[in-house]
Structure formats: C-alpha cells, structure tokens
XYZ file of C-alpha atoms in Angstrom:
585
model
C -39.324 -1.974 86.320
C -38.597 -5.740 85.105
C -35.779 -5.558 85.875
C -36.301 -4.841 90.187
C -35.005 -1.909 89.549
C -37.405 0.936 90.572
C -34.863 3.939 89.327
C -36.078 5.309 85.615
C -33.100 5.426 83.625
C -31.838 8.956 82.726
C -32.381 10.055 78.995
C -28.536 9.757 78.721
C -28.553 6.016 79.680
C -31.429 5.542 76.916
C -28.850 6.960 74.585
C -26.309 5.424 75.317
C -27.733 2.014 75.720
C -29.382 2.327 71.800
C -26.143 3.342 70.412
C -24.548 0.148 72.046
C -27.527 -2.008 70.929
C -27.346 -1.244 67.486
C -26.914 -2.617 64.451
C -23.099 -2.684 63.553
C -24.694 -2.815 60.007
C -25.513 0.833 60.471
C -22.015 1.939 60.060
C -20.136 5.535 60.835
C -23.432 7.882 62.327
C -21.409 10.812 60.711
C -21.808 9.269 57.372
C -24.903 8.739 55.700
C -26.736 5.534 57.117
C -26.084 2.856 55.044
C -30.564 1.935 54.356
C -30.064 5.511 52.490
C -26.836 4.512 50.713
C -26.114 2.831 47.562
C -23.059 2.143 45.365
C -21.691 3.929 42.170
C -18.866 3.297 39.831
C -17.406 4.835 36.399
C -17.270 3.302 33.269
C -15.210 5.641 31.106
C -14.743 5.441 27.531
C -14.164 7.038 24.086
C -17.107 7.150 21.364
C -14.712 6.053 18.470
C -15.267 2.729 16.668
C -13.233 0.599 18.748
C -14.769 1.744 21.934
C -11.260 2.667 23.633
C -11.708 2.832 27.071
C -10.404 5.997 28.655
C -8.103 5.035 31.482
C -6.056 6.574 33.998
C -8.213 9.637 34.838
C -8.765 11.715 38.119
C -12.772 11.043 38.403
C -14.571 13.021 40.719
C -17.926 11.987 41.992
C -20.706 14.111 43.601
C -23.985 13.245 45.538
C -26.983 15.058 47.536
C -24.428 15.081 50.357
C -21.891 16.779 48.282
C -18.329 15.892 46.889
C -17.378 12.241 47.736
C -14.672 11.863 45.674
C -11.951 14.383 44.483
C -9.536 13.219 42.033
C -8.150 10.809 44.625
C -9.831 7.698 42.269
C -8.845 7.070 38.987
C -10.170 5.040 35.977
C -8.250 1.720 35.435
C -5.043 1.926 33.458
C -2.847 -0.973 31.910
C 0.022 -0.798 33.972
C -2.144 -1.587 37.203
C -1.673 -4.774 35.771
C 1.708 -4.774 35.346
C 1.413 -5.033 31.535
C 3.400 -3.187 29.173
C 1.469 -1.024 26.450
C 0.981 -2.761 23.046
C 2.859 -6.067 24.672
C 0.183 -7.308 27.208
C -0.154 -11.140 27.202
C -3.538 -10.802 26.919
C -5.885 -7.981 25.266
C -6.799 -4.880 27.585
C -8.655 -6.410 30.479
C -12.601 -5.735 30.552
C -11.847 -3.290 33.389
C -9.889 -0.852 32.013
C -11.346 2.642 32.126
C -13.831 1.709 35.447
C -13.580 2.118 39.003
C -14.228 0.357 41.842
C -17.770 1.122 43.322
C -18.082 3.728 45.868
C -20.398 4.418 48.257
C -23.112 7.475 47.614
C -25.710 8.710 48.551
C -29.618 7.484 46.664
C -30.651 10.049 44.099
C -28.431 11.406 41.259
C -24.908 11.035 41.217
C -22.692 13.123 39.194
C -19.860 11.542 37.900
C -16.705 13.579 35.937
C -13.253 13.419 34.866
C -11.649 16.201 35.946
C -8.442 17.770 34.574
C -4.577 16.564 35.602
C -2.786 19.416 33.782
C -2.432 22.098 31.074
C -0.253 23.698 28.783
C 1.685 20.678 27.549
C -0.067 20.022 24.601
C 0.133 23.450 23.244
C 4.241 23.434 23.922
C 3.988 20.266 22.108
C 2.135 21.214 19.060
C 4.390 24.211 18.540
C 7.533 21.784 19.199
C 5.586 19.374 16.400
C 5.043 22.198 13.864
C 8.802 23.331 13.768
C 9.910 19.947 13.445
C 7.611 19.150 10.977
C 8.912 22.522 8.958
C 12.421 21.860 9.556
C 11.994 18.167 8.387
C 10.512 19.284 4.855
C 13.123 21.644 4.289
C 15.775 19.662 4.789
C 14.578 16.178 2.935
C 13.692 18.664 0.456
C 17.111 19.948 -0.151
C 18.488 16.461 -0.325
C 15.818 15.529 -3.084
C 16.915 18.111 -5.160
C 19.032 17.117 -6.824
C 17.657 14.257 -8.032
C 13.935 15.804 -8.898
C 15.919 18.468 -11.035
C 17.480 16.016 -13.162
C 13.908 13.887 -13.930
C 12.665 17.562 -14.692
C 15.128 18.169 -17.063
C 15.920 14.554 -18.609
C 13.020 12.416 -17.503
C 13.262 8.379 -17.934
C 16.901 9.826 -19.973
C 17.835 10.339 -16.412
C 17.492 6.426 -15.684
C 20.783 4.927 -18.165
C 19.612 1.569 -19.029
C 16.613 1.023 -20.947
C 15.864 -2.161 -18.773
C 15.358 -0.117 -16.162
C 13.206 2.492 -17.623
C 10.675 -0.119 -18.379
C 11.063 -2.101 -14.690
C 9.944 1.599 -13.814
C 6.885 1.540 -15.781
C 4.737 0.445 -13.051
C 6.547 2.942 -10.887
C 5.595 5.934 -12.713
C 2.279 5.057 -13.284
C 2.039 5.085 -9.505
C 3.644 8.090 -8.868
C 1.832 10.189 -11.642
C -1.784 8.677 -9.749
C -0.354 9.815 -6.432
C 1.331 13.121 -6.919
C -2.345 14.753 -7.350
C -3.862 13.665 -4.587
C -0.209 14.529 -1.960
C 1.025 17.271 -3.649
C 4.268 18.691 -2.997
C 5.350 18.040 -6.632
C 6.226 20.530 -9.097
C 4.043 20.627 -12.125
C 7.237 19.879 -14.297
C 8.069 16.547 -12.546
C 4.444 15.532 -13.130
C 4.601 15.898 -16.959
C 7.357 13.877 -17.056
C 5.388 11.300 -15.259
C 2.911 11.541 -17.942
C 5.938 11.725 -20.462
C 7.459 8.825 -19.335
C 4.041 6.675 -19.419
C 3.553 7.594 -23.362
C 7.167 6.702 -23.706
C 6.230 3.179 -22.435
C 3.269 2.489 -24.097
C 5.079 3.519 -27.526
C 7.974 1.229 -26.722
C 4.850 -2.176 -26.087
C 3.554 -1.184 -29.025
C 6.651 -1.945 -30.726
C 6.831 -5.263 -29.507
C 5.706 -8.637 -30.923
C 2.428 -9.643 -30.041
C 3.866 -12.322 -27.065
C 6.505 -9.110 -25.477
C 3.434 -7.165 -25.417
C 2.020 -9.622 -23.328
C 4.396 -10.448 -21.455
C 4.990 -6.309 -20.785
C 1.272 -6.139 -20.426
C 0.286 -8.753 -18.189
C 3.085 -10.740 -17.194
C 4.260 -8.535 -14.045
C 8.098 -7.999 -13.020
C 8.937 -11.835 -14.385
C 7.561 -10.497 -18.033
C 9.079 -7.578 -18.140
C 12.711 -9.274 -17.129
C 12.468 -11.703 -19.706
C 11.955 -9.327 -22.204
C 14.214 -6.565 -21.823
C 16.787 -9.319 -20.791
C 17.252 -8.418 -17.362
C 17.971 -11.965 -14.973
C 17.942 -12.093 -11.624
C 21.083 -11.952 -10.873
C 21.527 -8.443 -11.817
C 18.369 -6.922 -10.011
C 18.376 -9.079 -7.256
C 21.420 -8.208 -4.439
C 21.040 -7.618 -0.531
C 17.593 -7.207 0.353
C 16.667 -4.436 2.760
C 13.332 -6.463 3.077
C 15.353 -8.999 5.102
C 14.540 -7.088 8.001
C 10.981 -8.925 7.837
C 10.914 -12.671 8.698
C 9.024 -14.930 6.157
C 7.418 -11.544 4.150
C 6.562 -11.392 0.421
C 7.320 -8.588 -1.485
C 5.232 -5.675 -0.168
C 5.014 -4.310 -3.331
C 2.065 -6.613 -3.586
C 0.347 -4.377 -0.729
C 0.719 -1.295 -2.214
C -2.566 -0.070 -2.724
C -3.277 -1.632 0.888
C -0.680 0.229 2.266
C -1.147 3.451 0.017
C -5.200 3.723 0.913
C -3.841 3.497 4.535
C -1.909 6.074 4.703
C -4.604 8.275 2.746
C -6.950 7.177 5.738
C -4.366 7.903 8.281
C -3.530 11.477 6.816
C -7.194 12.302 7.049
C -6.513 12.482 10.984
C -9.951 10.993 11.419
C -10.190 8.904 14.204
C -12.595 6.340 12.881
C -10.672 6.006 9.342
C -7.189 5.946 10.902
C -8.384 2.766 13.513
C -9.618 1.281 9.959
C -6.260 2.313 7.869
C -4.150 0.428 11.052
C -6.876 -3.055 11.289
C -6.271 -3.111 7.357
C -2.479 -3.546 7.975
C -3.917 -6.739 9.640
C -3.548 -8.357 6.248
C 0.188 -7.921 5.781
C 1.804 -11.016 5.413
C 4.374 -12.526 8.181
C 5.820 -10.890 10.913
C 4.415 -7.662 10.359
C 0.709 -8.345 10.178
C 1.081 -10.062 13.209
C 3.265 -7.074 14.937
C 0.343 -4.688 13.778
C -2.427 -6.684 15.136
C -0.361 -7.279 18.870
C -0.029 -3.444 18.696
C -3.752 -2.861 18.298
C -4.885 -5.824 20.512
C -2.685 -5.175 23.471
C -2.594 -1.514 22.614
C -4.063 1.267 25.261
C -2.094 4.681 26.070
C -0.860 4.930 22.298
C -4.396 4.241 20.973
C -5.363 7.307 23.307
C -2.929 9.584 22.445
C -3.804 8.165 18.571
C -7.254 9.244 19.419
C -6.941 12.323 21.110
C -4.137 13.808 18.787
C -6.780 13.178 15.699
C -9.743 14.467 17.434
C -8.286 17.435 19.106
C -5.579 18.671 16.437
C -4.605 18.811 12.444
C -0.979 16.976 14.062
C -1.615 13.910 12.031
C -3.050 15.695 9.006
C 0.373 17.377 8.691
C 2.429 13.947 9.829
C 1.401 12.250 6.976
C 0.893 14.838 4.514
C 4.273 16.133 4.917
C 5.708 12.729 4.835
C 3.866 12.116 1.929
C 4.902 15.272 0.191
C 8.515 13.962 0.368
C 7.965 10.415 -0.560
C 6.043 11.908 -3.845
C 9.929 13.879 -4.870
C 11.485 10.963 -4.333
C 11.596 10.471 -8.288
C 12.146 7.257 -10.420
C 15.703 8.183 -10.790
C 16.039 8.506 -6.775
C 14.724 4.941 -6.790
C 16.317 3.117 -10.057
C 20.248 4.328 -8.638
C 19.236 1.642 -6.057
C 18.824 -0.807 -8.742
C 21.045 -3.989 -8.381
C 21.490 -2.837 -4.650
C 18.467 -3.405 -3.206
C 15.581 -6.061 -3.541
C 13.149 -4.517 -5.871
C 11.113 -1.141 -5.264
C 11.623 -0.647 -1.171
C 9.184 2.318 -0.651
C 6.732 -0.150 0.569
C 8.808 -1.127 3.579
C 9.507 2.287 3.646
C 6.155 3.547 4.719
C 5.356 0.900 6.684
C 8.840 1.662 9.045
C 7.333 4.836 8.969
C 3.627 3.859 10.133
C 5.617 2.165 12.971
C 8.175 4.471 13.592
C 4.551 6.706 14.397
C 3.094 3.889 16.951
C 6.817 4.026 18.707
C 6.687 7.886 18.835
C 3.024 7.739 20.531
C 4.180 5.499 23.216
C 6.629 7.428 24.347
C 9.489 5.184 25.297
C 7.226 2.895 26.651
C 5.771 -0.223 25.283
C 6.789 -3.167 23.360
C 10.668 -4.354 22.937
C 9.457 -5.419 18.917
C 9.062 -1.229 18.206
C 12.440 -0.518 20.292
C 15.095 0.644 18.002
C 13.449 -1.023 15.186
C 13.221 2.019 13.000
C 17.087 2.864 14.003
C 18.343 -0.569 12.979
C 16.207 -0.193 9.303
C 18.477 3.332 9.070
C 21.654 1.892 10.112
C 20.913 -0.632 7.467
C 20.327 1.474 4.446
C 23.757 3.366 5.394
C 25.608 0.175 5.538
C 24.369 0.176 2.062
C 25.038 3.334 1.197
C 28.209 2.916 -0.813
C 26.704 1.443 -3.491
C 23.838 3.773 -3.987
C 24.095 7.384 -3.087
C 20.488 7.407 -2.586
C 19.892 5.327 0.027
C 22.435 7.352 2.214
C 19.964 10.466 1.299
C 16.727 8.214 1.964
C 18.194 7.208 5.686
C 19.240 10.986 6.435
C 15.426 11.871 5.686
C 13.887 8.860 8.132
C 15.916 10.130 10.548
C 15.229 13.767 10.365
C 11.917 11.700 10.399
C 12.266 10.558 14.017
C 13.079 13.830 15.187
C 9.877 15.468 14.002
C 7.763 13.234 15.346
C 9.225 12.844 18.813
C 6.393 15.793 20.009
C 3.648 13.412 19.316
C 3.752 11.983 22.906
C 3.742 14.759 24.241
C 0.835 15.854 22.405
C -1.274 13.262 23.550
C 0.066 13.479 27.035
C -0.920 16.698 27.412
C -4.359 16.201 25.770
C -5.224 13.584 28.359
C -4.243 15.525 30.831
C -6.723 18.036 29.750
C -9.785 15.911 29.398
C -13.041 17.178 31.211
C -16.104 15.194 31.074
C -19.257 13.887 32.917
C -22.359 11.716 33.270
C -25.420 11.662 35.849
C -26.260 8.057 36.863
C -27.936 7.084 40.366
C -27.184 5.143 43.338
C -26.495 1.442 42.643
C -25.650 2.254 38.946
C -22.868 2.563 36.813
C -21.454 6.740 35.713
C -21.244 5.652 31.597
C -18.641 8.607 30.856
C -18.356 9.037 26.741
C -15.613 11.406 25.719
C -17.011 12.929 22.405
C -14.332 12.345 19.577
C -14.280 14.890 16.731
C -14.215 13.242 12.981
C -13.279 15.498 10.880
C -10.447 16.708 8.953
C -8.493 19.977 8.673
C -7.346 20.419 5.092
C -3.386 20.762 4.652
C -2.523 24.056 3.110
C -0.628 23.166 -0.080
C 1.407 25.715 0.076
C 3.065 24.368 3.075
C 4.095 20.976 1.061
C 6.499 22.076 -0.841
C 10.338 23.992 -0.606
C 10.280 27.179 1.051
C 6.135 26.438 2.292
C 6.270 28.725 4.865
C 5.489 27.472 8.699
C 3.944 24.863 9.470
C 0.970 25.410 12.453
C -0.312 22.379 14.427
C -3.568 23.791 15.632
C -6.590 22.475 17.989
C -9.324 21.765 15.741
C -13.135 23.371 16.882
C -15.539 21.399 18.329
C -17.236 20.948 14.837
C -16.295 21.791 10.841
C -16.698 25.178 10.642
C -19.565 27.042 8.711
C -20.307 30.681 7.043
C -22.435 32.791 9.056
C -26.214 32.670 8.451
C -28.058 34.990 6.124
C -28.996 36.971 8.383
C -25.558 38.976 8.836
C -25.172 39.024 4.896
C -26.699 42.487 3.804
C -27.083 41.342 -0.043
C -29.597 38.406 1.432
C -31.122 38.968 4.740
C -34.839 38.821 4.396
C -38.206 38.414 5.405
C -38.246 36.450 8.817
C -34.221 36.342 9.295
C -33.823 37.142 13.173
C -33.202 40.670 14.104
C -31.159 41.905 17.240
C -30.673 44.993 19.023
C -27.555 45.267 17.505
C -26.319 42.984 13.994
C -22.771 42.238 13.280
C -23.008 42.360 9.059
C -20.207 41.140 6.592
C -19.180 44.536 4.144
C -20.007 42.865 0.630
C -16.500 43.786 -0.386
C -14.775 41.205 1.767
C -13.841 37.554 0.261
C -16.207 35.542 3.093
C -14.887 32.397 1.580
C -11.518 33.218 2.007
C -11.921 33.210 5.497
C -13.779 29.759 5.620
C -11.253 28.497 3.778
C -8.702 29.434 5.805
C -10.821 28.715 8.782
C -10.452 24.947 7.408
C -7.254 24.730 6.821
C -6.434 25.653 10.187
C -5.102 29.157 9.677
C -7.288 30.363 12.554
C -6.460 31.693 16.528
C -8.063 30.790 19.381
C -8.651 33.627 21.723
C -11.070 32.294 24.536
C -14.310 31.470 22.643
C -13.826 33.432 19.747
C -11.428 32.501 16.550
C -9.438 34.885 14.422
C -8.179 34.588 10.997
C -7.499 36.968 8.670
C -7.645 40.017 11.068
C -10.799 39.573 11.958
C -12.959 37.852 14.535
C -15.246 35.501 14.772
C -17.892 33.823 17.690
C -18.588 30.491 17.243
C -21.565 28.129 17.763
C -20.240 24.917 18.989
C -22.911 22.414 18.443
C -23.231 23.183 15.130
C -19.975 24.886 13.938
C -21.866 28.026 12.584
C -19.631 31.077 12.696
C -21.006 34.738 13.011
C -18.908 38.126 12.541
C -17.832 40.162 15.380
C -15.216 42.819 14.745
C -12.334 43.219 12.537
C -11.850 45.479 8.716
C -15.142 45.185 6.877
C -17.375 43.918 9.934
C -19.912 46.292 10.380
C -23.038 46.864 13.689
C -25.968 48.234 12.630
C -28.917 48.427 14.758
C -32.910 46.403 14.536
C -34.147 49.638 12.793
C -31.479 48.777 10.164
C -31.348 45.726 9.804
C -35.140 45.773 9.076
C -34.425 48.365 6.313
C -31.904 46.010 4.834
C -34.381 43.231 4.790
C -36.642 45.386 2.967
C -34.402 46.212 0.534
C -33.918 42.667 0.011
C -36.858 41.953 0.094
C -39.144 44.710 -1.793
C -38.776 47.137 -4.573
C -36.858 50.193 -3.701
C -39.436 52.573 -3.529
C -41.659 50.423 -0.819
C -38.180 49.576 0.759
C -37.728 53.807 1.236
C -41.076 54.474 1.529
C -40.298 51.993 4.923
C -37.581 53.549 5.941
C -39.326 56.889 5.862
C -42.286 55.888 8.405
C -39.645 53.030 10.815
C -39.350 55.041 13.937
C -34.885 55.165 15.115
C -34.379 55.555 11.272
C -33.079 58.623 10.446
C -31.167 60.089 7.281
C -27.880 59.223 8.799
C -28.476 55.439 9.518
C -30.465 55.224 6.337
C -27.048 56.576 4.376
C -25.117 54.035 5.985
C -27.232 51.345 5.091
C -27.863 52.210 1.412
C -23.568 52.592 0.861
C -23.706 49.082 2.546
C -26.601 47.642 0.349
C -25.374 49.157 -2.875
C -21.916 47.132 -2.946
C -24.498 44.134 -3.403
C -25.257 45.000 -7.106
C-alpha cells in the first residue's frame, strides 16, 4: 500500500473511515441527505378584499418521506410580537400568517391547516341567538310605550310645534328607513307619511323667504323661523364624548349605508362599510382607521363570523329593528337635554361596541369601557328625559347580546381546515375561501313576540331549486335519468322551501339539509339542491322517469303508446306515474 502498510483494510475500516471523512454538510444519515432536500414555508391567508392574513394556525406539512410537520408549527400571529390587537404601533407586520421555512423533501409538498378544536362555535351561535331574542323583546317592551302614542297621536304626540318641524328631517328619515329594516308596524309608518304632509302643508303656508329658509336653510332656518334660539335646544351634549367632532348628523347617510353594508354580513361589503367610517371627522375617524390598520384577530373573527354564519345578518338587523321604533316622540322628549338628534353617535357606539365584542377582552385601551362610560352618561342624564334612561337600558341589554360574538369566531378559527401543494424551495400559498353572500332575515323575527331567533352556518354557496330533471311537470328530452329519481309531488310549495332555505330556516344533518320536514342533498360547488326524502318526495325508477319525460315531452297517446312497448313498465308503475303527472295540469 502507500502507505507501507501491506495489511488491506477490512470493509469495516472502509466504512468507518468514509463516514469520518465526510462532508459535515451532509447532515443526520437518518434524515434525508441534504443534495435531495429543499426548503418550504406557508403563506396563509384569507381571499377577502383586504387580503387578511390567517394567523395563528396548527399547519401541517407533508412530503415523499411522509409527515414532517404535525401541528407543532403555526402561522405567525400578532402577539408574537408583543403587540396588542387593533393597538400595534405599527400595521400587521408583512409576516403575519407565514412560517419559518422547513426543511422537505424535492417533489410536492403538501401544506394544510389543520383543525385546533370543535364545538365552540355552535355553543356560541345558540348563546348569540337567545341573546339576540331576549334583547328584542325586552327593548321592545320599553319602546312601547312611546310607539303607541305616535300611533295614536302622531306629531300631536310631540307638544310644541317648534319641535314638530325640527323633526321634519327626522321623519323623513325614518319613513325612508323603516321599509328597508322593518320591525315597524304599518300604523307607525303612516304616521310617518302623515306627519311629512303635515309639514309640507305648514311651508306652504309660509312667506316666500320662511319657505326658504324651511326648505333650504337646514337646522339654523328652521330655528329662526319657528323662533326656537339656541339656548333652548342646545344643553349638555352627549356628543362631548368625541374630541373636536362635528355634528354626526352630517354623516348620516355615511353612517346609515354602513350599517346596511354591515347587516348584509358580507365580508367584502362590511370591510368597505368599516374603511368608509374612515371619513368621520376627529377622534373617531382616526379610532376607526387604528382599528382596521393595526387590526388582526377581530378582523378574523369579523371575517369568519360573516362567511361562515347569518350572526351579523341578525346583529344588525335586530339592532336596526329597534332603532326604527324608536319614534320621533322617543327622540323630541330629549329635546333641550341633549345636543341635537344623538342617534348618530348612537350607532356608531354601537359599530364599536361590535369591534370590542370581537376582540374579546383583548385589544386596544381606546374600546375599553368606552361603550359603558357612553351608558353611564345617558343615565346621568336621565332625569331630565325619561327616554334616555330607556335608550341606555337597551345599549346595555345591547352588550349582553353580543358578548357570544367572540366566541363565535373563536371557535370558527379553531375549526379551519385548508391546504395547498407547492414544491421544495417554494412557498405553501394557503387561501381560505370566504363565502359572500347573505342569508335573508326572516321578518317575522323583527318585531314583538318574532318567535326565536336561529344563528345558523351558512352552506358553502346560495342555495338553488333542484334541476328539472326531478320536477315531473318539466323533465324532458335529454334531462339525466338514474336508476332510481328522487321527484318533487307537484302539490308541494318548492319555493317555500327555498325560501326558507335562504333565510336560514334549514338543519344541518351531515351533508344533507332539512327544512320543512323534508330533506335535501346538496351540491356544494354550485349550491344546487336535489330532493331526497320527506312528505311529497317521491323515487321512481329509469323506466319511469322516461315515461314522465314522454309525457312531457309528446302527446299522450305516443307518450302511452311508450309506455306500452318500455320493458320494467308495467300497469302498476304506469298508475303511479300518471296520478303524479296529472297534478301538473
């Protein structure tokens, strides 16, 4: 040998002496060697219009060699940076919703977020629809009162005459509004539309320069001409609670179209309803764009809760439902107490008092006890107008319904399951899917006595009627035809089951949904329903169903000249068919 040493060196020593020669590069011989290795890491996010990433999720990641990673890696959340939700110094960091790269495997990796929990959203919903239910009744009853005298006495119900025309503007709004909210009984509305002829009789009355001033001149024209100064309508100002703010009665239709977009618990109008509250002036423009900015677990749960459920539908309708009873009388015995028409600052308490709810005791000091101080400060007023003891009894019973809302989204995140494929070296793009569309509020749950409310989990798409081909008054020609066909008896309202279906009145059992008794499958990708069993669902067999397409499709005779000659047709399946077919005409 080279080296003088004439002994061959065992196979052993050859090992042994390679494994001590070699690269440290090469890395754990167990593991995969590291020429045949790449990197991967997640990128998780939601597909709504802001692009929310979709943090602090167990991610899983598989490769040829198998599971890698098991839930032990999570996507970046806020507080890994110590930052408080909604009150970060700076906006959510570029890395939220990633990971750290990992070592796989080359070839396909299969990246997923795998479920934390179950079960908590559903507890939460339920909690969310009795609260809701309980809230209505109760700022109902306390409304009473008042909307019973406006039904009965209208703008008589308001003393001073001065008033009833400050309130012009008022009931104009409220007779636009009630329509679209409901919740308001048909009497209370004609004495909207009462009260507005009443007006426009009075301007006409006028001298040419009132009727401008009434017309066109705003609240300052109106004062100067029924005589009203500002010393008797202006006293303690709940707005005072805002810090260099205009009167919000200005944003009105701002705030009024947001709330419409919010209600329609569609993710991608409700992130535009809350960047339109940008534009309120002061202090609270600014607090609503620091919320959204800096914002990350409640935007989730805001995102998940509108995508997954009819919670927000119901939030705002049933909020809205009450605001619509609270009656120009309700507001003119504030009169003299108050700064002007306080509604707007209402809602917008409310909007917040929302955001607070979703973060769940967390967040930003600004939302703590914000909405408990605006309460405390409508009692302290209180003894001057009996209404705004009644209007801070119903924002409280406010707060309580809405508490569930964290929980909600909690448990929705908890429940998220999703994946992408990417390959070694690459980045896992996860897109949670986010469902735009709204369930429609059942009237009859907005007003007194509106039966239970039901905070259900919406379908993966709007559902649709079944397809011709299980209608027996249209199937035809090339409509598919099965071994077996589930048909709709002509005799049952369809569309009262689709409506119901979108209005939420529907059970989830596994993969099938029931309403009305009977039960339905479901096609998720497109939201097309199809019959399966229940009172007036009815199988009939391909040699049926053929017949029934004939008689669709063909004059009788031909049809039962097929029937006669369609081999597995005999008289008794025929019969059936025919008392089917003839309900049709």
């Amino acid at each position: 040998m080279a080296d003088g040493n004439g002994q061959s060196p065992s196979p052993s020593d050859v090992a042994a002496r390679a494994q001590a020669n070699a690269p440290s590069a090469q890395g754990d011989m167990e593991r995969v060697c590291l020429p045949c290795t790449g990197q991967a890491a997640v990128e998780a996010n939601y597909t709504d219009s802001w692009f929310t990433p979709l943090t602090n999720s167990a991610v899983r990641l598989e490769d040829s060699t198998g599971i890698v990673i098991d839930g032990s890696l999570t996507t970046e959340p806020l507080i890994a940076h110590g930052q408080k939700d909604g009150d970060a110094p700076t906006a959510p960091l570029v890395t939220m919703g990633t990971t750290p790269p990992v070592e796989v495997a080359h070839g396909s990796v299969v990246a997923s977020i795998i479920p934390q929990g179950g079960g908590e959203a559903d507890g939460g919903m339920a909690d969310l629809g009795t609260a809701l239910t309980q809230f209505r009744d109760k700022a109902l009853i306390d409304l009473a009162p008042y909307v019973l005298e406006w039904e009965t006495k209208g703008l008589l119900s308001i003393p001073d005459a001065r008033l009833r025309g400050l309130s012009k503007g008022l009931v104009s709004w409220y007779e636009g509004e009630a329509g679209f909210w409901g919740g308001v009984s048909d009497l209370a509305v004609s004495q909207y539309q009462a009260a507005t002829a009443w007006y426009e009789s009075y301007v006409e009355n006028q001298t040419p320069l009132e009727q401008g001033l009434l017309r066109y001149g705003g609240l300052f024209g109106q004062m100067f001409v029924y005589g009203t100064s500002m010393a008797e309508t202006v006293a303690e100002g709940v707005t005072g609670l805002f810090e260099d703010i205009d009167d919000l009665s200005e944003f009105l239709d701002i705030i009024m179209q947001a709330l419409r977009d919010l209600a329609s618990g569609t993710v991608d109008l409700m992130e535009s309803a809350l960047d339109s509250l940008r534009q309120l002036p002061g202090e609270l423009g600014e607090l609503f764009a620091q919320l959204i900015d800096n914002g990350q677990d409640w935007i989730e749960r805001l995102i998940l809760i509108a995508s997954d459920t009819n919670a927000f539908e119901y939030v705002f309708h049933i909020l809205m439902a009450i605001a619509m009873n609270m009656t120009p009388n309700f507001w003119a015995e504030m009169s003299g107490v108050v700064t002007g028409f306080i509604l707007p600052e209402v809602l917008i308490e409310v909007v917040l008092a929302v955001i607070a709810a979703l973060l769940g005791g967390g967040g930003i000091p600004l939302l703590a006890g914000r909405f408990a101080t605006f309460i405390v400060k409508l009692r302290g007023l209180a003894t001057k107008a009996r209404s705004l003891g009644v209007l801070a009894n119903i924002l409280e019973a406010f707060v309580d319904g809405i508490r569930a809302l964290a929980r909600i989204g909690k448990g929705l995140h908890d429940e998220i399951e999703a994946l992408a494929r990417a390959g070694a070296d690459n980045i896992a793009r996860i897109r949670h899917r986010v469902r735009q569309y709204k369930i429609e509020v059942d009237p009859n749950t907005l007003g007194m006595n509106g039966g239970n409310i039901r905070i259900v989990r919406k379908l993966d798409n709007p559902p649709k009627r079944p397809v011709r081909r299980h209608d027996p008054c249209k199937t035809r020609g090339k409509d598919p035809t099965k071994a077996m066909n589930s048909m709709v008896d002509p005799d049952i309202d369809l569309g009262a089951d689709m409506d119901a279906l979108k209005r939420g009145q529907y059970q989830l059992i596994g993969e099938d949904i029931v309403v009305n008794g009977r039960t339905y499958g479901y096609h998720p990708d497109t939201g097309t329903t199809f019959p399966k069993a229940g009172p007036g669902i009815i199988n009939i067999d391909r040699a049926q169903h053929q017949f029934i397409k004939q008689l669709n499709g063909q004059p009788y005779e031909n049809a039962m000249k097929f029937a006669e000659n369609f081999p597995g047709l005999d008289s008794e399946k025929i019969a059936q068919v025919l008392e089917i077919w003839r309900k049709c005409r």
